């Protein structure tokens, strides 16, 4: 086994305040709420006031260890320390009295956290000597791909619950990882383990209780809400026995969180899960007793932080009837939470089953409503890969630095310069004979095939900056066309998506946003807090928890989103002549590249089987 490799960097803080933040003296009179976002590489704290304005924002890089190739581990001890640092820093930045904090909400990656059920201590997930590893690396990260055999075994069952995860359970989900631990851990240690989604582990550390979120268990752990398809206890006993996890059915599934209303409690997003304990409060620099909301997976916090926004009308729309920004608007709004990869989330009143799309998931965000989750395995990572592997990368990086800009903005300007140089009608025209299919990291939706790869038609020997810019454009075009494919597949199955609400750093790429709007033939909405939409959504969970009355009932989540979401900007499909028609043709080629790759594989497999 290779030695564990820590990937910690020095901390950094950031601020992305609204242009109309209240003055300091008014902040002292307002209620405030904290959102905590734990991503793959960092923990972030966001403080908002009762109007939803961000008044403090900070981040801290968290540790990531890779003991073997495809193994990725973290530590809840380390994560909690980083959370505490970010909260202290955000409070200092906001210049508010900590006594004005009324609620806290958490979101995190869908990673598996392991503790002992008897002493509540972290359990190392680093094999083969789990109890001798001398570390508290008790989190198997979402992108960890160690349970290959376990995932295959689970999907071979063809169990009915797999309908609710797009037909197959992903290796990114948590049950395959739990099964891997059982297959590799000493029995006496596995028997002491209890299991959490990372967001639930954080609310546990904050409150000390064992309540779980529907978002975590329904979306990533094979939990089917009671009443759905005859589900009686949520956890599917026959499924767990069939895959070899019968141990977890004992004591009414206590080690997974129990049975709702018997020995466990499950909550939709932001519902009051408890209050901040004395121990947690002391570490965070806050008062004990602050309301803590039920957490969500990070992409779902992005949904909360974006789709409730109202956008300014265009001049020609000022006299038109505008639909009320009520919850029904959510059914037509796709949240695209873009980062290393991109998640595509949409809500529906009734369950909609889509091949290659995870879900439908009931209760994960709002009780009795359903969520579906599509995705692209690599978007930000794809752009990064295309640039870093091109011969002109070092030259482009040097040029970008000399202009004091990032490489993406530099290449966008270079594409515009290329367009002017040849008097091209559009940037898209430059790439008219370049056909890039970019599933270099497999396909999450709608093919749901992790073995998919990339392909290029129009390859040349050009090693210049122009050639690099063309490749970069091709990758952006691919991202836009695949988004069109995912939305089209979802709408054909019964969704009614007519707009895209995007978050993440890709929002700042105006060429990519225009390509996405034009290819998908619908507006793309960019939030006010481009880099903070996810953690802003987490803070809204804190506001919902703080609204709980004596009976525990909280304010409707959509009402909070409608009130606290900030106006952003709209990107419409381009009106430049010929671009829409060109992208329509390129989409036909895109689909052909996708289908032909699969056909080529079948043709070769027919003659190589048994070799």
Coordinates of C-alpha atoms in Angstrom, one line a residue:
X1 CA 0.0 0.0 0.0
X2 CA 1.3 3.5 -0.8
X3 CA 1.8 5.9 2.0
X4 CA -1.1 8.3 2.6
X5 CA -0.6 11.6 0.8
X6 CA -1.9 14.7 2.5
X7 CA -3.1 17.4 0.1
X8 CA -3.5 20.3 2.5
X9 CA -2.7 23.8 1.3
X10 CA -2.6 27.1 3.2
X11 CA -6.0 28.6 4.0
X12 CA -7.5 31.4 2.2
X13 CA -10.5 33.6 2.8
X14 CA -12.8 35.3 0.4
X15 CA -15.6 37.8 0.4
X16 CA -18.4 38.2 -2.1
X17 CA -20.7 40.7 -0.6
X18 CA -23.8 42.1 -2.2
X19 CA -23.6 45.6 -3.4
X20 CA -26.4 46.7 -1.0
X21 CA -25.2 45.0 2.2
X22 CA -26.6 46.8 5.3
X23 CA -24.3 49.2 7.2
X24 CA -22.7 47.9 10.3
X25 CA -25.1 49.5 12.8
X26 CA -28.1 47.9 11.2
X27 CA -26.4 44.5 11.1
X28 CA -26.4 44.4 14.9
X29 CA -30.2 44.7 14.9
X30 CA -30.8 41.9 12.4
X31 CA -31.0 38.1 12.8
X32 CA -28.3 36.2 11.0
X33 CA -27.8 32.7 9.7
X34 CA -24.8 30.6 8.9
X35 CA -24.3 28.2 6.0
X36 CA -21.6 25.6 6.0
X37 CA -20.5 24.0 2.7
X38 CA -18.0 21.1 2.7
X39 CA -16.8 20.4 -0.8
X40 CA -14.2 18.1 -2.1
X41 CA -11.3 20.5 -1.4
X42 CA -12.5 23.1 1.1
X43 CA -14.9 24.1 3.8
X44 CA -16.8 27.4 3.5
X45 CA -18.8 29.5 6.0
X46 CA -21.3 32.0 4.8
X47 CA -23.2 34.5 7.0
X48 CA -26.4 36.1 5.7
X49 CA -28.8 38.5 7.2
X50 CA -32.6 38.2 7.3
X51 CA -32.8 39.6 3.8
X52 CA -30.4 37.0 2.4
X53 CA -27.5 39.4 1.9
X54 CA -24.1 37.8 2.4
X55 CA -22.2 39.7 5.1
X56 CA -19.4 37.3 5.8
X57 CA -17.8 34.6 3.6
X58 CA -14.7 32.5 4.3
X59 CA -13.1 29.2 3.3
X60 CA -10.4 26.8 4.5
X61 CA -8.8 24.0 2.5
X62 CA -9.4 20.6 4.0
X63 CA -7.1 17.5 4.0
X64 CA -7.4 14.8 1.3
X65 CA -5.5 11.6 1.5
X66 CA -4.9 9.1 -1.3
X67 CA -3.5 5.8 0.2
X68 CA -3.9 4.0 -3.1
X69 CA -4.8 4.9 -6.7
X70 CA -8.6 5.5 -6.9
X71 CA -8.8 5.7 -3.0
X72 CA -9.7 9.1 -1.6
X73 CA -10.1 9.7 2.1
X74 CA -10.8 12.6 4.5
X75 CA -11.3 13.1 8.2
X76 CA -14.3 14.5 10.0
X77 CA -11.9 15.7 12.8
X78 CA -10.0 17.7 10.2
X79 CA -13.2 18.9 8.5
X80 CA -14.7 20.1 11.7
X81 CA -11.5 22.0 12.6
X82 CA -11.6 23.7 9.2
X83 CA -15.3 24.6 9.7
X84 CA -14.5 26.2 13.0
X85 CA -11.8 28.3 11.4
X86 CA -14.1 29.5 8.7
X87 CA -16.9 30.4 11.1
X88 CA -14.5 32.4 13.3
X89 CA -13.1 34.2 10.3
X90 CA -16.5 34.9 8.7
X91 CA -17.8 36.3 12.0
X92 CA -14.8 38.6 12.2
X93 CA -15.3 39.7 8.6
X94 CA -19.0 40.3 9.1
X95 CA -18.5 42.5 12.2
X96 CA -21.6 41.2 13.9
X97 CA -22.3 40.0 17.4
X98 CA -22.5 36.2 17.5
X99 CA -25.6 36.5 19.6
X100 CA -27.5 37.5 16.4
X101 CA -26.9 34.1 14.8
X102 CA -30.2 32.2 14.9
X103 CA -29.7 29.2 12.7
X104 CA -27.1 27.0 11.0
X105 CA -27.4 24.8 7.9
X106 CA -24.9 22.2 6.5
X107 CA -24.3 20.8 3.1
X108 CA -21.5 18.4 2.0
X109 CA -20.4 16.1 -0.7
X110 CA -22.2 12.7 -0.7
X111 CA -19.3 10.9 1.1
X112 CA -19.4 8.1 3.6
X113 CA -18.5 8.9 7.3
X114 CA -17.9 6.1 9.8
X115 CA -18.0 6.2 13.6
X116 CA -18.2 3.7 16.4
X117 CA -21.8 3.3 17.6
X118 CA -20.6 2.6 21.2
X119 CA -18.0 5.3 21.8
X120 CA -18.9 7.7 18.9
X121 CA -15.3 7.9 17.7
X122 CA -14.0 8.1 14.1
X123 CA -13.2 4.7 12.5
X124 CA -10.4 4.6 10.0
X125 CA -11.4 3.5 6.5
X126 CA -7.7 2.9 5.5
X127 CA -7.2 -0.8 4.9
X128 CA -5.9 -3.4 5.4
X129 CA -5.0 -2.6 9.1
X130 CA -8.0 -0.4 9.9
X131 CA -7.5 -0.5 13.6
X132 CA -3.7 0.0 13.4
X133 CA -3.6 2.9 10.9
X134 CA -3.0 5.5 13.5
X135 CA -5.2 8.1 11.9
X136 CA -8.8 9.3 11.9
X137 CA -9.4 9.1 8.2
X138 CA -13.0 8.0 8.6
X139 CA -14.5 9.4 5.4
X140 CA -14.5 7.6 2.0
X141 CA -14.9 10.5 -0.4
X142 CA -17.6 10.4 -3.1
X143 CA -15.0 10.1 -5.9
X144 CA -13.4 7.1 -4.3
X145 CA -13.7 4.1 -6.7
X146 CA -12.5 1.2 -4.6
X147 CA -15.8 -0.8 -4.4
X148 CA -15.9 -1.9 -8.1
X149 CA -16.8 -5.5 -7.3
X150 CA -19.3 -4.5 -4.7
X151 CA -21.1 -2.1 -7.1
X152 CA -21.3 -4.8 -9.8
X153 CA -22.8 -7.2 -7.2
X154 CA -25.4 -4.7 -6.1
X155 CA -26.5 -3.9 -9.6
X156 CA -26.7 -7.6 -10.5
X157 CA -29.6 -7.9 -8.0
X158 CA -31.9 -5.8 -10.2
X159 CA -33.7 -4.9 -7.0
X160 CA -36.7 -2.7 -7.4
X161 CA -35.1 0.1 -5.4
X162 CA -32.6 0.6 -8.3
X163 CA -35.5 2.2 -10.2
X164 CA -35.0 5.2 -7.9
X165 CA -31.3 5.7 -8.7
X166 CA -31.6 5.7 -12.5
X167 CA -31.6 1.9 -12.9
X168 CA -28.1 1.3 -11.4
X169 CA -26.4 2.2 -8.2
X170 CA -23.3 4.4 -8.9
X171 CA -19.9 3.5 -7.5
X172 CA -20.0 7.1 -6.1
X173 CA -22.9 6.2 -3.7
X174 CA -22.5 4.9 -0.2
X175 CA -23.9 1.4 0.1
X176 CA -21.1 0.0 -2.2
X177 CA -18.6 1.6 0.1
X178 CA -20.2 0.2 3.2
X179 CA -20.2 -3.3 1.5
X180 CA -16.5 -2.8 0.7
X181 CA -15.8 -2.1 4.4
X182 CA -17.6 -5.2 5.4
X183 CA -15.6 -7.3 2.9
X184 CA -12.3 -5.9 4.1
X185 CA -12.6 -4.8 7.7
X186 CA -12.1 -7.2 10.7
X187 CA -15.6 -8.4 11.7
X188 CA -15.2 -7.1 15.2
X189 CA -14.5 -3.6 14.0
X190 CA -17.2 -3.6 11.3
X191 CA -19.7 -4.7 13.9
X192 CA -19.0 -1.5 15.9
X193 CA -19.5 0.9 13.0
X194 CA -22.4 3.2 12.3
X195 CA -22.7 5.1 9.0
X196 CA -23.5 8.6 8.0
X197 CA -23.7 10.7 4.9
X198 CA -21.1 13.5 5.5
X199 CA -23.8 16.2 5.8
X200 CA -25.6 14.1 8.5
X201 CA -22.3 13.5 10.2
X202 CA -21.8 17.3 10.5
X203 CA -25.3 17.8 12.0
X204 CA -24.4 15.0 14.4
X205 CA -21.2 16.7 15.5
X206 CA -23.2 20.0 15.9
X207 CA -26.1 18.6 17.9
X208 CA -25.1 15.2 19.2
X209 CA -28.3 13.6 18.0
X210 CA -28.8 10.8 15.4
X211 CA -31.4 12.4 13.1
X212 CA -30.8 11.9 9.4
X213 CA -31.8 13.8 6.3
X214 CA -34.0 12.4 3.6
X215 CA -31.7 14.0 1.1
X216 CA -28.7 11.9 2.2
X217 CA -30.4 8.5 2.6
X218 CA -32.8 8.7 -0.3
X219 CA -30.4 10.1 -2.9
X220 CA -27.3 8.1 -2.0
X221 CA -28.1 5.2 0.3
X222 CA -30.9 3.2 -1.2
X223 CA -33.6 4.4 1.2
X224 CA -37.1 4.4 -0.3
X225 CA -39.5 6.7 1.7
X226 CA -42.3 5.0 3.5
X227 CA -45.3 4.5 1.2
X228 CA -43.3 4.7 -2.0
X229 CA -43.7 1.4 -3.9
X230 CA -44.9 -0.4 -0.8
X231 CA -41.9 0.6 1.3
X232 CA -42.7 0.0 5.0
X233 CA -39.5 0.9 6.9
X234 CA -37.6 3.0 4.3
X235 CA -34.6 0.7 4.4
X236 CA -35.1 -2.4 2.2
X237 CA -34.4 -5.4 4.3
X238 CA -34.4 -8.0 1.5
X239 CA -32.0 -5.9 -0.5
X240 CA -29.5 -5.5 2.3
X241 CA -29.6 -9.3 3.0
X242 CA -29.2 -10.1 -0.7
X243 CA -26.0 -8.0 -1.1
X244 CA -24.5 -9.3 2.2
X245 CA -25.3 -6.4 4.6
X246 CA -27.8 -8.3 6.7
X247 CA -25.9 -7.1 9.8
X248 CA -27.4 -3.6 9.2
X249 CA -31.0 -4.8 9.4
X250 CA -30.6 -5.6 13.1
X251 CA -32.2 -3.4 15.7
X252 CA -34.4 -1.8 13.1
X253 CA -31.5 -0.6 11.0
X254 CA -30.1 1.4 14.0
X255 CA -26.5 1.7 12.5
X256 CA -27.9 3.4 9.4
X257 CA -30.2 5.8 11.3
X258 CA -33.1 3.5 12.3
X259 CA -36.7 3.4 11.3
X260 CA -38.6 6.8 11.2
X261 CA -40.8 7.2 14.2
X262 CA -39.5 4.0 15.9
X263 CA -35.8 4.4 16.7
X264 CA -34.9 7.1 14.2
X265 CA -36.1 10.4 12.6
X266 CA -35.7 11.6 9.1
X267 CA -36.2 15.2 7.9
X268 CA -36.5 17.1 4.7
X269 CA -34.1 20.0 4.0
X270 CA -33.7 22.6 6.7
X271 CA -36.2 21.1 9.1
X272 CA -35.2 21.5 12.8
X273 CA -32.8 18.7 13.6
X274 CA -31.8 20.0 17.0
X275 CA -29.8 22.8 18.6
X276 CA -26.1 23.6 18.8
X277 CA -24.5 21.7 21.7
X278 CA -22.3 23.3 24.3
X279 CA -19.2 21.5 23.0
X280 CA -19.9 22.5 19.3
X281 CA -20.8 26.0 20.2
X282 CA -17.5 26.5 22.1
X283 CA -15.5 25.3 19.2
X284 CA -17.4 27.5 16.7
X285 CA -17.4 30.6 18.8
X286 CA -21.2 30.7 19.0
X287 CA -23.8 30.4 21.6
X288 CA -25.3 27.0 22.5
X289 CA -29.0 26.5 21.6
X290 CA -28.8 27.8 18.0
X291 CA -31.2 26.0 15.7
X292 CA -29.5 23.5 13.3
X293 CA -31.3 22.5 10.1
X294 CA -31.3 19.1 8.4
X295 CA -28.5 19.1 5.9
X296 CA -28.3 18.3 2.2
X297 CA -25.9 17.1 -0.4
X298 CA -23.9 20.0 -1.8
X299 CA -25.5 20.0 -5.2
X300 CA -29.0 20.2 -3.6
X301 CA -27.8 23.3 -1.7
X302 CA -27.0 24.7 -5.1
X303 CA -30.6 24.1 -6.1
X304 CA -31.8 25.9 -3.0
X305 CA -29.4 28.8 -3.6
X306 CA -30.4 29.5 -7.2
X307 CA -33.9 28.4 -8.5
X308 CA -35.8 30.7 -6.2
X309 CA -34.3 33.9 -7.7
X310 CA -36.4 36.5 -9.5
X311 CA -34.8 38.2 -12.5
X312 CA -35.2 41.7 -13.8
X313 CA -37.5 42.0 -16.8
X314 CA -36.2 43.2 -20.1
X315 CA -37.5 46.5 -21.4
X316 CA -39.9 44.9 -23.8
X317 CA -41.4 42.7 -21.0
X318 CA -42.2 45.5 -18.6
X319 CA -45.9 45.6 -19.5
X320 CA -46.3 41.9 -19.9
X321 CA -47.9 39.6 -17.3
X322 CA -45.2 38.0 -15.2
X323 CA -46.0 34.7 -13.5
X324 CA -45.8 34.8 -9.7
X325 CA -42.5 33.5 -8.3
X326 CA -44.3 30.6 -6.5
X327 CA -43.2 27.1 -6.0
X328 CA -44.7 25.9 -9.3
X329 CA -41.9 27.8 -11.1
X330 CA -39.5 25.3 -9.7
X331 CA -40.9 22.5 -12.0
X332 CA -39.6 24.3 -15.1
X333 CA -36.2 25.4 -13.7
X334 CA -33.1 23.2 -14.0
X335 CA -30.4 23.9 -11.4
X336 CA -27.0 23.2 -13.0
X337 CA -24.5 23.1 -10.2
X338 CA -21.2 23.3 -12.1
X339 CA -17.7 22.7 -10.7
X340 CA -15.3 19.8 -11.4
X341 CA -18.4 18.0 -12.6
X342 CA -22.0 19.3 -13.1
X343 CA -25.2 18.1 -11.4
X344 CA -28.5 18.8 -13.1
X345 CA -31.4 19.0 -10.6
X346 CA -35.2 19.5 -11.2
X347 CA -38.2 19.2 -9.0
X348 CA -41.5 17.6 -10.0
X349 CA -44.9 17.1 -8.4
X350 CA -45.1 13.4 -9.4
X351 CA -42.3 10.9 -9.9
X352 CA -40.7 11.0 -13.3
X353 CA -38.4 8.0 -14.2
X354 CA -35.6 8.8 -16.6
X355 CA -33.0 6.2 -17.7
X356 CA -29.5 7.4 -16.8
X357 CA -30.9 10.0 -14.4
X358 CA -30.7 9.5 -10.6
X359 CA -34.1 9.5 -8.8
X360 CA -36.9 10.3 -8.6
X361 CA -36.3 11.0 -4.9
X362 CA -39.2 11.9 -2.7
X363 CA -39.0 14.2 0.3
X364 CA -35.3 15.0 -0.2
X365 CA -35.8 18.8 -0.4
X366 CA -39.5 19.5 0.1
X367 CA -41.9 17.0 1.6
X368 CA -44.0 15.1 -0.9
X369 CA -42.2 16.5 -3.9
X370 CA -39.7 14.6 -6.1
X371 CA -36.2 15.5 -7.3
X372 CA -34.3 14.1 -10.3
X373 CA -30.5 14.4 -10.7
X374 CA -28.7 14.2 -14.0
X375 CA -25.1 15.0 -14.4
X376 CA -21.9 15.4 -16.4
X377 CA -18.9 13.5 -15.0
X378 CA -16.5 16.2 -15.9
X379 CA -17.0 19.8 -17.0
X380 CA -14.6 22.0 -15.1
X381 CA -12.2 19.1 -15.0
X382 CA -12.7 18.5 -18.8
X383 CA -11.8 22.1 -19.6
X384 CA -8.8 21.9 -17.3
X385 CA -7.6 18.6 -18.9
X386 CA -8.0 19.9 -22.5
X387 CA -5.8 22.9 -21.7
X388 CA -3.2 21.2 -19.6
X389 CA -2.5 18.4 -22.1
X390 CA -2.1 20.8 -25.1
X391 CA 1.4 21.6 -26.3
X392 CA 0.7 25.3 -26.2
X393 CA -0.4 25.2 -22.5
X394 CA 2.8 26.7 -21.0
X395 CA 2.8 29.5 -23.6
X396 CA -0.9 30.3 -23.0
X397 CA -0.3 30.3 -19.2
X398 CA 2.6 32.7 -19.6
X399 CA 0.6 35.0 -21.8
X400 CA -2.3 35.0 -19.4
X401 CA 0.0 35.9 -16.5
X402 CA 1.5 38.7 -18.5
X403 CA -2.0 40.1 -19.0
X404 CA -2.8 39.6 -15.3
X405 CA -5.8 37.4 -16.1
X406 CA -6.8 33.7 -15.9
X407 CA -6.3 31.3 -18.8
X408 CA -10.0 31.0 -19.5
X409 CA -10.5 34.7 -19.9
X410 CA -7.3 34.9 -21.9
X411 CA -8.5 32.2 -24.3
X412 CA -12.0 33.8 -24.6
X413 CA -10.3 37.0 -25.8
X414 CA -8.0 35.1 -28.1
X415 CA -11.1 33.4 -29.7
X416 CA -12.6 36.8 -30.3
X417 CA -9.3 38.0 -31.8
X418 CA -9.3 35.0 -34.1
X419 CA -12.8 35.8 -35.1
X420 CA -11.9 39.4 -36.0
X421 CA -8.7 38.3 -37.8
X422 CA -10.6 36.2 -40.3
X423 CA -13.8 38.2 -40.2
X424 CA -15.8 35.2 -39.1
X425 CA -19.5 35.7 -38.5
X426 CA -19.2 34.1 -35.0
X427 CA -16.9 32.3 -32.7
X428 CA -18.8 29.1 -33.4
X429 CA -18.0 29.5 -37.1
X430 CA -14.3 29.0 -36.2
X431 CA -15.0 25.5 -34.9
X432 CA -17.5 24.5 -37.6
X433 CA -15.4 21.6 -38.9
X434 CA -14.1 20.6 -35.4
X435 CA -16.2 17.9 -33.8
X436 CA -15.2 17.1 -30.2
X437 CA -16.9 14.5 -28.0
X438 CA -15.7 14.9 -24.5
X439 CA -16.8 11.9 -22.3
X440 CA -13.1 11.5 -21.3
X441 CA -14.2 10.7 -17.7
X442 CA -17.1 8.4 -18.5
X443 CA -20.8 9.4 -18.9
X444 CA -23.1 10.0 -15.9
X445 CA -26.2 11.1 -17.8
X446 CA -28.1 10.1 -19.9
X447 CA -26.0 7.1 -21.1
X448 CA -24.9 6.2 -17.6
X449 CA -21.8 4.4 -18.9
X450 CA -18.6 5.0 -17.0
X451 CA -16.6 3.4 -19.8
X452 CA -17.5 6.1 -22.4
X453 CA -14.5 8.0 -23.8
X454 CA -13.8 11.0 -26.0
X455 CA -13.4 11.3 -29.7
X456 CA -12.3 14.0 -32.2
X457 CA -13.1 14.5 -35.9
X458 CA -11.1 17.3 -37.5
X459 CA -7.8 16.5 -35.7
X460 CA -4.8 18.4 -37.1
X461 CA -1.1 18.8 -36.3
X462 CA -1.6 22.4 -35.1
X463 CA 0.3 22.9 -31.9
X464 CA -0.1 26.7 -31.8
X465 CA -2.2 28.9 -29.5
X466 CA -4.8 29.0 -32.2
X467 CA -5.0 25.3 -32.2
X468 CA -5.4 25.3 -28.4
X469 CA -8.1 27.8 -28.5
X470 CA -10.0 25.7 -31.0
X471 CA -9.8 22.6 -28.7
X472 CA -10.9 24.8 -25.8
X473 CA -13.9 26.0 -27.8
X474 CA -14.7 22.4 -28.8
X475 CA -14.8 21.4 -25.1
X476 CA -17.2 24.2 -24.3
X477 CA -19.4 23.3 -27.2
X478 CA -19.5 19.7 -26.0
X479 CA -20.5 20.8 -22.5
X480 CA -23.4 22.8 -24.0
X481 CA -24.5 20.1 -26.4
X482 CA -24.5 17.4 -23.7
X483 CA -26.5 19.7 -21.5
X484 CA -29.1 19.9 -24.4
X485 CA -29.0 16.0 -24.5
X486 CA -29.7 15.7 -20.8
X487 CA -32.5 18.2 -20.8
X488 CA -34.0 16.7 -23.9
X489 CA -33.9 13.2 -22.3
X490 CA -35.5 14.5 -19.1
X491 CA -38.3 16.4 -21.0
X492 CA -39.1 13.5 -23.2
X493 CA -39.6 11.4 -20.0
X494 CA -42.1 14.0 -18.6
X495 CA -40.2 16.9 -17.1
X496 CA -41.0 20.4 -18.4
X497 CA -37.7 22.2 -18.2
X498 CA -37.6 25.6 -19.9
X499 CA -34.8 27.5 -18.1
X500 CA -31.4 26.8 -16.6
X501 CA -30.3 28.3 -13.3
X502 CA -26.5 27.7 -13.1
X503 CA -24.0 28.2 -10.3
X504 CA -20.2 27.8 -10.0
X505 CA -17.2 29.5 -11.6
X506 CA -18.3 28.4 -15.1
X507 CA -21.0 31.2 -14.8
X508 CA -18.3 33.7 -15.4
X509 CA -17.5 32.2 -18.8
X510 CA -19.6 34.3 -21.1
X511 CA -18.9 32.2 -24.2
X512 CA -19.9 29.0 -22.5
X513 CA -23.1 30.6 -21.1
X514 CA -24.1 31.8 -24.5
X515 CA -23.4 28.4 -26.1
X516 CA -25.5 26.7 -23.4
X517 CA -28.4 29.1 -23.8
X518 CA -28.3 28.9 -27.6
X519 CA -27.8 25.1 -27.8
X520 CA -30.6 24.4 -25.3
X521 CA -32.8 27.1 -26.8
X522 CA -33.7 28.5 -23.4
X523 CA -32.4 31.3 -21.0
X524 CA -29.6 30.7 -18.6
X525 CA -29.8 32.5 -15.3
X526 CA -26.6 33.4 -13.4
X527 CA -26.9 34.1 -9.7
X528 CA -25.7 37.2 -7.8
X529 CA -23.3 35.2 -5.7
X530 CA -21.6 33.3 -8.5
X531 CA -19.0 31.6 -6.3
X532 CA -21.3 31.3 -3.2
X533 CA -24.6 29.9 -4.5
X534 CA -24.2 26.6 -2.7
X535 CA -23.2 27.9 0.7
X536 CA -25.8 30.6 0.3
X537 CA -28.4 27.8 0.0
X538 CA -27.0 26.2 3.1
X539 CA -27.5 29.4 5.0
X540 CA -31.2 29.3 4.0
X541 CA -31.4 25.9 5.7
X542 CA -30.3 27.7 8.9
X543 CA -33.0 30.3 8.4
X544 CA -35.7 27.5 8.0
X545 CA -34.5 25.7 11.1
X546 CA -34.6 29.0 13.1
X547 CA -38.3 29.5 12.0
X548 CA -39.4 26.5 14.0
X549 CA -42.3 27.1 16.3
X550 CA -43.0 25.3 19.6
X551 CA -44.6 22.5 17.6
X552 CA -41.4 22.2 15.5
X553 CA -43.1 23.3 12.3
X554 CA -40.9 25.6 10.1
X555 CA -41.5 28.1 7.4
X556 CA -42.0 26.7 3.9
X557 CA -38.6 26.4 2.2
X558 CA -39.7 28.0 -1.1
X559 CA -40.9 31.1 0.9
X560 CA -37.4 31.5 2.3
X561 CA -35.8 31.0 -1.1
X562 CA -38.2 33.5 -2.7
X563 CA -37.4 36.1 0.0
X564 CA -33.6 35.5 0.4
X565 CA -32.6 34.8 -3.2
X566 CA -30.9 37.8 -4.9
X567 CA -31.5 39.0 -8.5
X568 CA -28.9 37.8 -11.0
X569 CA -28.6 38.2 -14.7
X570 CA -30.1 36.5 -17.7
X571 CA -28.2 35.1 -20.7
X572 CA -30.5 34.6 -23.7
X573 CA -29.8 32.5 -26.8
X574 CA -27.7 34.5 -29.3
X575 CA -29.3 36.4 -32.1
X576 CA -26.2 36.2 -34.2
X577 CA -27.3 34.9 -37.6
X578 CA -26.5 31.3 -38.3
X579 CA -25.3 30.2 -34.9
X580 CA -28.5 28.4 -33.9
X581 CA -28.6 26.5 -37.2
X582 CA -24.9 25.6 -36.9
X583 CA -25.3 24.2 -33.4
X584 CA -28.3 22.2 -34.5
X585 CA -26.2 20.5 -37.1
X586 CA -23.3 20.1 -34.6
X587 CA -25.8 18.4 -32.2
X588 CA -26.7 15.8 -34.8
X589 CA -23.0 15.1 -35.2
X590 CA -22.6 15.0 -31.4
X591 CA -25.4 12.3 -31.1
X592 CA -23.8 10.4 -34.0
X593 CA -20.4 10.4 -32.2
X594 CA -22.0 9.2 -29.0
X595 CA -24.0 6.4 -30.8
X596 CA -21.1 5.3 -33.1
X597 CA -18.6 4.9 -30.2
X598 CA -21.0 2.5 -28.6
X599 CA -21.6 0.7 -31.9
X600 CA -17.8 0.5 -32.5
X601 CA -17.3 -1.1 -29.1
X602 CA -20.0 -3.7 -29.8
X603 CA -18.5 -4.6 -33.1
X604 CA -15.1 -5.1 -31.6
X605 CA -16.4 -7.0 -28.6
X606 CA -18.2 -9.5 -30.8
X607 CA -14.9 -10.6 -32.3
X608 CA -12.7 -10.3 -29.2
X609 CA -14.9 -12.0 -26.6
X610 CA -13.1 -15.0 -25.4
X611 CA -9.7 -13.9 -26.7

